Coordinates of C-alpha atoms and ligand atoms in Angstrom, one line a residue:
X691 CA 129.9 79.8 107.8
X692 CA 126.7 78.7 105.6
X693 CA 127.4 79.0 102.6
X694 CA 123.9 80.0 101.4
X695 CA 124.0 83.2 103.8
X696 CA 127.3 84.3 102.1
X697 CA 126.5 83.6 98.7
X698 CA 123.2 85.5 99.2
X699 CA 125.0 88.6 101.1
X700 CA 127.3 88.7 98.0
X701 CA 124.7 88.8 95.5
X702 CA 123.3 91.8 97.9
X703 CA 126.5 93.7 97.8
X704 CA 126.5 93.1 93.9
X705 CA 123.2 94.2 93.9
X706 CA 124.0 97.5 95.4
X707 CA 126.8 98.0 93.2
X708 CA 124.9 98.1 90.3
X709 CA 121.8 100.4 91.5
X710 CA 124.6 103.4 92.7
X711 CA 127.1 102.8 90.4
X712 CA 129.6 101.6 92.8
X713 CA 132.4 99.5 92.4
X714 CA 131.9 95.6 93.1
X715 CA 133.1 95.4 96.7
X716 CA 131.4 91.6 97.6
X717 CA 135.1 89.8 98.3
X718 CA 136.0 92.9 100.7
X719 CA 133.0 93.3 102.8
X720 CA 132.6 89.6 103.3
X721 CA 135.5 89.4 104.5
X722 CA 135.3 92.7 106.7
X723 CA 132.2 90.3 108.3
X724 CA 133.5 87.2 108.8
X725 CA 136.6 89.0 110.8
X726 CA 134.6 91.0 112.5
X727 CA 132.5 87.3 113.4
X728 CA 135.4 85.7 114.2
X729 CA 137.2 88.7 116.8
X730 CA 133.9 89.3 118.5
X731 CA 132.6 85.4 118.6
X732 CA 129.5 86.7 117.0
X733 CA 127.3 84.6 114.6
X734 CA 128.6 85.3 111.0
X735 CA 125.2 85.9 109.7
X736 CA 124.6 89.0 112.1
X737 CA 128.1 90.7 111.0
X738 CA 127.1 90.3 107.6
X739 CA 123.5 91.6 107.9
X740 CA 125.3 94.8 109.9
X741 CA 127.7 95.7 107.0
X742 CA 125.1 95.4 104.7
X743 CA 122.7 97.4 106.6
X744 CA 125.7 99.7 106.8
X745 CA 126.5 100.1 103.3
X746 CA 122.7 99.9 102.2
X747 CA 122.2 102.8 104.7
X748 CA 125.1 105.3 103.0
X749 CA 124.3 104.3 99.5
X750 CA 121.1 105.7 100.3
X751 CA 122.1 108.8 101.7
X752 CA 124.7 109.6 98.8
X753 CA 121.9 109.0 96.3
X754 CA 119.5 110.7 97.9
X755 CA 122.1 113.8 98.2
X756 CA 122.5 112.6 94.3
X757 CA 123.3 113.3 91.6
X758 CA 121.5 110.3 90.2
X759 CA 123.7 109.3 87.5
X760 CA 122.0 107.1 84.7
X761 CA 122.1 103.9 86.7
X762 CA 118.8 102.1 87.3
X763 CA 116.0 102.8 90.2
X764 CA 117.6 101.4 93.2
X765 CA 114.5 99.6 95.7
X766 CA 114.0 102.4 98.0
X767 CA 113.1 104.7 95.1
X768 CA 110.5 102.8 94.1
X769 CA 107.8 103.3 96.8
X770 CA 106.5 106.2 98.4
X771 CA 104.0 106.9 100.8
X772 CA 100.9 106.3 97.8
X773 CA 102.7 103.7 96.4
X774 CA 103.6 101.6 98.9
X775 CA 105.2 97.9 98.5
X776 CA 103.2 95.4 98.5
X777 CA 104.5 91.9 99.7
X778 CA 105.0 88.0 98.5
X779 CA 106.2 86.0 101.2
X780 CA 107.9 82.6 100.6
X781 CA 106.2 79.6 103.2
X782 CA 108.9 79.8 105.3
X783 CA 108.3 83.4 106.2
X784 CA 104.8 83.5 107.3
X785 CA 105.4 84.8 110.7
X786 CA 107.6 87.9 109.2
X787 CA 104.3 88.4 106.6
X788 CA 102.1 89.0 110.0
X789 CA 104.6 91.5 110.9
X790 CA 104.8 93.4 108.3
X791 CA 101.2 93.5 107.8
X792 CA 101.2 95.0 111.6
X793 CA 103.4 97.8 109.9
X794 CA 100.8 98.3 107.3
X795 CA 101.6 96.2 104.6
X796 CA 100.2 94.2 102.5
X797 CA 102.1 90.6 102.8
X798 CA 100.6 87.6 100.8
X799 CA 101.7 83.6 101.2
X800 CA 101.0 82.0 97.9
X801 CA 100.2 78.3 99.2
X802 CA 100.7 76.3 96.3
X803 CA 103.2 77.8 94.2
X804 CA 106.4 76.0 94.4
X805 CA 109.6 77.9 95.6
X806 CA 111.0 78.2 92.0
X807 CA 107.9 79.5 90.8
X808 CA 107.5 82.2 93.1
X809 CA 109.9 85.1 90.7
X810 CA 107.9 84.7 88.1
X811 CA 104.2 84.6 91.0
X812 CA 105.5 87.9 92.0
X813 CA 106.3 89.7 88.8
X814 CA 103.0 88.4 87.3
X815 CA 101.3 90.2 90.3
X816 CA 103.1 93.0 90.3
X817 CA 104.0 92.0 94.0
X818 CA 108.0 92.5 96.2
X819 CA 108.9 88.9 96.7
X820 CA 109.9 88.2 100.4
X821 CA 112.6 85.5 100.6
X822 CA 114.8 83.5 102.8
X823 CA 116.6 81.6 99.6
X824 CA 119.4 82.5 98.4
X825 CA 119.0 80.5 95.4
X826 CA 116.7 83.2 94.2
X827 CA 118.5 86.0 93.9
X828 CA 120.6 83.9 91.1
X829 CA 117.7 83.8 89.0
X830 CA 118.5 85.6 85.4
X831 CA 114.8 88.2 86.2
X832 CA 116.2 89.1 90.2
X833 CA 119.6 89.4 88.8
X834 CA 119.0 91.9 86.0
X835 CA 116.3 93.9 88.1
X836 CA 113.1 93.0 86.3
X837 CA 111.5 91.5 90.0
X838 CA 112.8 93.2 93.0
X839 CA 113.5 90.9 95.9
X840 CA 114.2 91.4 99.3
X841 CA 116.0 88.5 100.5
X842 CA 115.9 87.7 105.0
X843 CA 118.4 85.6 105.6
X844 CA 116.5 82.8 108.2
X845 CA 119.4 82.8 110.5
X846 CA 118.5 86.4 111.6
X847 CA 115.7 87.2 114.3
X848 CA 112.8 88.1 112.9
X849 CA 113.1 91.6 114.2
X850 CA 116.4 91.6 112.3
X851 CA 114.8 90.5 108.9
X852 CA 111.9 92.9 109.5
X853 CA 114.5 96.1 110.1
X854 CA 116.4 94.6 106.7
X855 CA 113.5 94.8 104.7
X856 CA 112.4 98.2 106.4
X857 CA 115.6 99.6 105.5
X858 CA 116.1 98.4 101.8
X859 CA 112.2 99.8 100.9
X860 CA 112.6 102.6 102.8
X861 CA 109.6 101.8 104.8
X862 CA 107.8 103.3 107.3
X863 CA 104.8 102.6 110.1
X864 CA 101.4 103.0 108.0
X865 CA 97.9 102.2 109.5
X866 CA 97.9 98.3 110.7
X867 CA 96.3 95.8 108.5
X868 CA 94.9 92.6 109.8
X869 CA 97.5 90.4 110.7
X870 CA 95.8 87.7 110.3
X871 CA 95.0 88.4 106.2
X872 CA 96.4 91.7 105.3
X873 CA 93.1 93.2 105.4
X874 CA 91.8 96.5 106.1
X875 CA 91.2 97.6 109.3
X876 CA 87.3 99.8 109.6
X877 CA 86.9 101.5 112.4
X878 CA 83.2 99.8 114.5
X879 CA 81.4 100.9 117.3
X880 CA 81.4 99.1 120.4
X881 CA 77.7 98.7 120.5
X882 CA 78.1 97.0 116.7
X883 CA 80.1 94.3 117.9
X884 CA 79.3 93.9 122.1
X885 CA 78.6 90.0 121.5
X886 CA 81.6 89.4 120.0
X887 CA 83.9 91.9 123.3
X888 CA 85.6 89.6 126.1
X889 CA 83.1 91.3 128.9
X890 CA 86.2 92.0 130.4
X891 CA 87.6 94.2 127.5
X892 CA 84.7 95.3 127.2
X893 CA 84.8 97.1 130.5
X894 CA 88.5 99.3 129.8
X895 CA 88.3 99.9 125.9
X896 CA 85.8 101.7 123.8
X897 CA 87.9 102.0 120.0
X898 CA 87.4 98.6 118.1
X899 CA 88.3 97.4 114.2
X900 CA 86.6 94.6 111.7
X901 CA 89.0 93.5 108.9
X902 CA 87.4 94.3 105.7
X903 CA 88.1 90.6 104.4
X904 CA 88.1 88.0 107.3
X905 CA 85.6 90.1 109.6
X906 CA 88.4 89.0 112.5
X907 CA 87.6 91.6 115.5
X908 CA 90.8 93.7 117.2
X909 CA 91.5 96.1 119.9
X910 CA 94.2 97.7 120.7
X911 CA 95.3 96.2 124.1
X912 CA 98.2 95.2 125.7
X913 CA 99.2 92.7 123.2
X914 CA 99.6 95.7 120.5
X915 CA 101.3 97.7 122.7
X916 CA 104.0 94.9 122.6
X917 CA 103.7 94.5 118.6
X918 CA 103.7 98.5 118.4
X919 CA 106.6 99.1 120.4
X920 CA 108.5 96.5 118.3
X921 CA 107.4 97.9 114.8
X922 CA 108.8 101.4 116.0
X923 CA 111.9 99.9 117.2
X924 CA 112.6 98.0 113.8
X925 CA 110.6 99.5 111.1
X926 CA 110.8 103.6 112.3
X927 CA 114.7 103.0 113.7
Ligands
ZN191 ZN1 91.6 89.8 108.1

């Protein structure tokens, strides 16, 4: 197995440990995965990423069923339907920052800022750093909770890294932001922005949106419907 993706998954597992309270259970779960790889001839990385999800998901439910405990905030406490997350997405995850910006979110690339400076980018900003290095989740301010990473491993499917992150903030569908910048969507009328309609679309769809920042123009055709039904399938599973 790559030995980045199990380090990583272990820091995860040690990670929940410490936001319910739990006992350190890295060495068993990781090896719960890797037999569970090796009997059904699946790819390591996907067995791990289901028993986390799995433990993630009943951690959750025991603390939301409580009682709390004095251990820290765990993620999914954090954010709330006013106070949503907002994102820093390392280079290599600029496709997953599109998505998630489809889901409502706001998901920012920081071209420029070198790998290891992008902790300290995203706790300056006040931002959820988005990562597929594992190397990160070593660093001393992820490790004792000060930045809060979610870490994708890159051997998942992007769907898979987008239902991970969904499940560890707790997140759910909000109103789509330009996937192109993150911006706001406004609601324009037709006859506001007729030069700039395909005649074609122009001839079945009436509801059309400017991004706030970029000015880029969308509709919801047939190309949402694809991105929709995704987002409900791995961000409101
Ligand atoms: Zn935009």
């Amino acid at each position: 197995m790559d030995g980045r993706i199990e380090h990583g998954f272990r820091a995860r597992f040690r990670a929940l440990a410490g936001w319910t309270g739990g006992e350190d259970e890295a060495d068993r779960l990781v090896s719960e995965a890797t037999a569970a790889a090796a009997r059904e001839g699946t790819s390591p990385a996907h067995a791990l990423a289901r028993v986390w999800l799995r433990e993630l998901t009943a951690a959750k439910r025991a603390w939301i069923a409580g009682p709390r405990g004095s251990v820290g905030e765990p993620p999914w406490a954090l954010f709330d339907e006013a106070n949503p997350p907002r994102f820093l997405c390392d280079p290599s995850l600029g496709g997953l920052a599109r998505w998630l910006r489809a889901a409502g979110y706001e998901a920012r690339l920081a071209p420029g800022v070198p790998g290891h400076r992008l902790p300290d980018e995203a706790l300056r900003r006040g931002l959820v750093l988005l990562t597929s290095e594992a190397e990160v989740l070593d660093r001393r301010i992820v490790a004792d909770g000060s930045q809060l990473v979610v870490w994708v491993p890159s051997a998942l499917t992007m769907a898979a890294q987008l239902h991970l992150a969904a499940v560890e903030l707790g997140l759910t569908l909000r109103e789509a932001r330009c996937m192109a910048c993150g911006g706001r969507l406004v609601p324009t009328a037709k006859e506001a922005v007729r030069p700039r309609i395909p005649p074609r679309t122009a001839t079945w769809k009436d509801e059309y949106f400017v991004c706030a920042e970029c000015d880029h123009l969308f509709w919801r055709g047939t190309h949402w419907e694809r991105i929709a039904a995704t987002l409900r399938r791995t961000v409101a599973a």
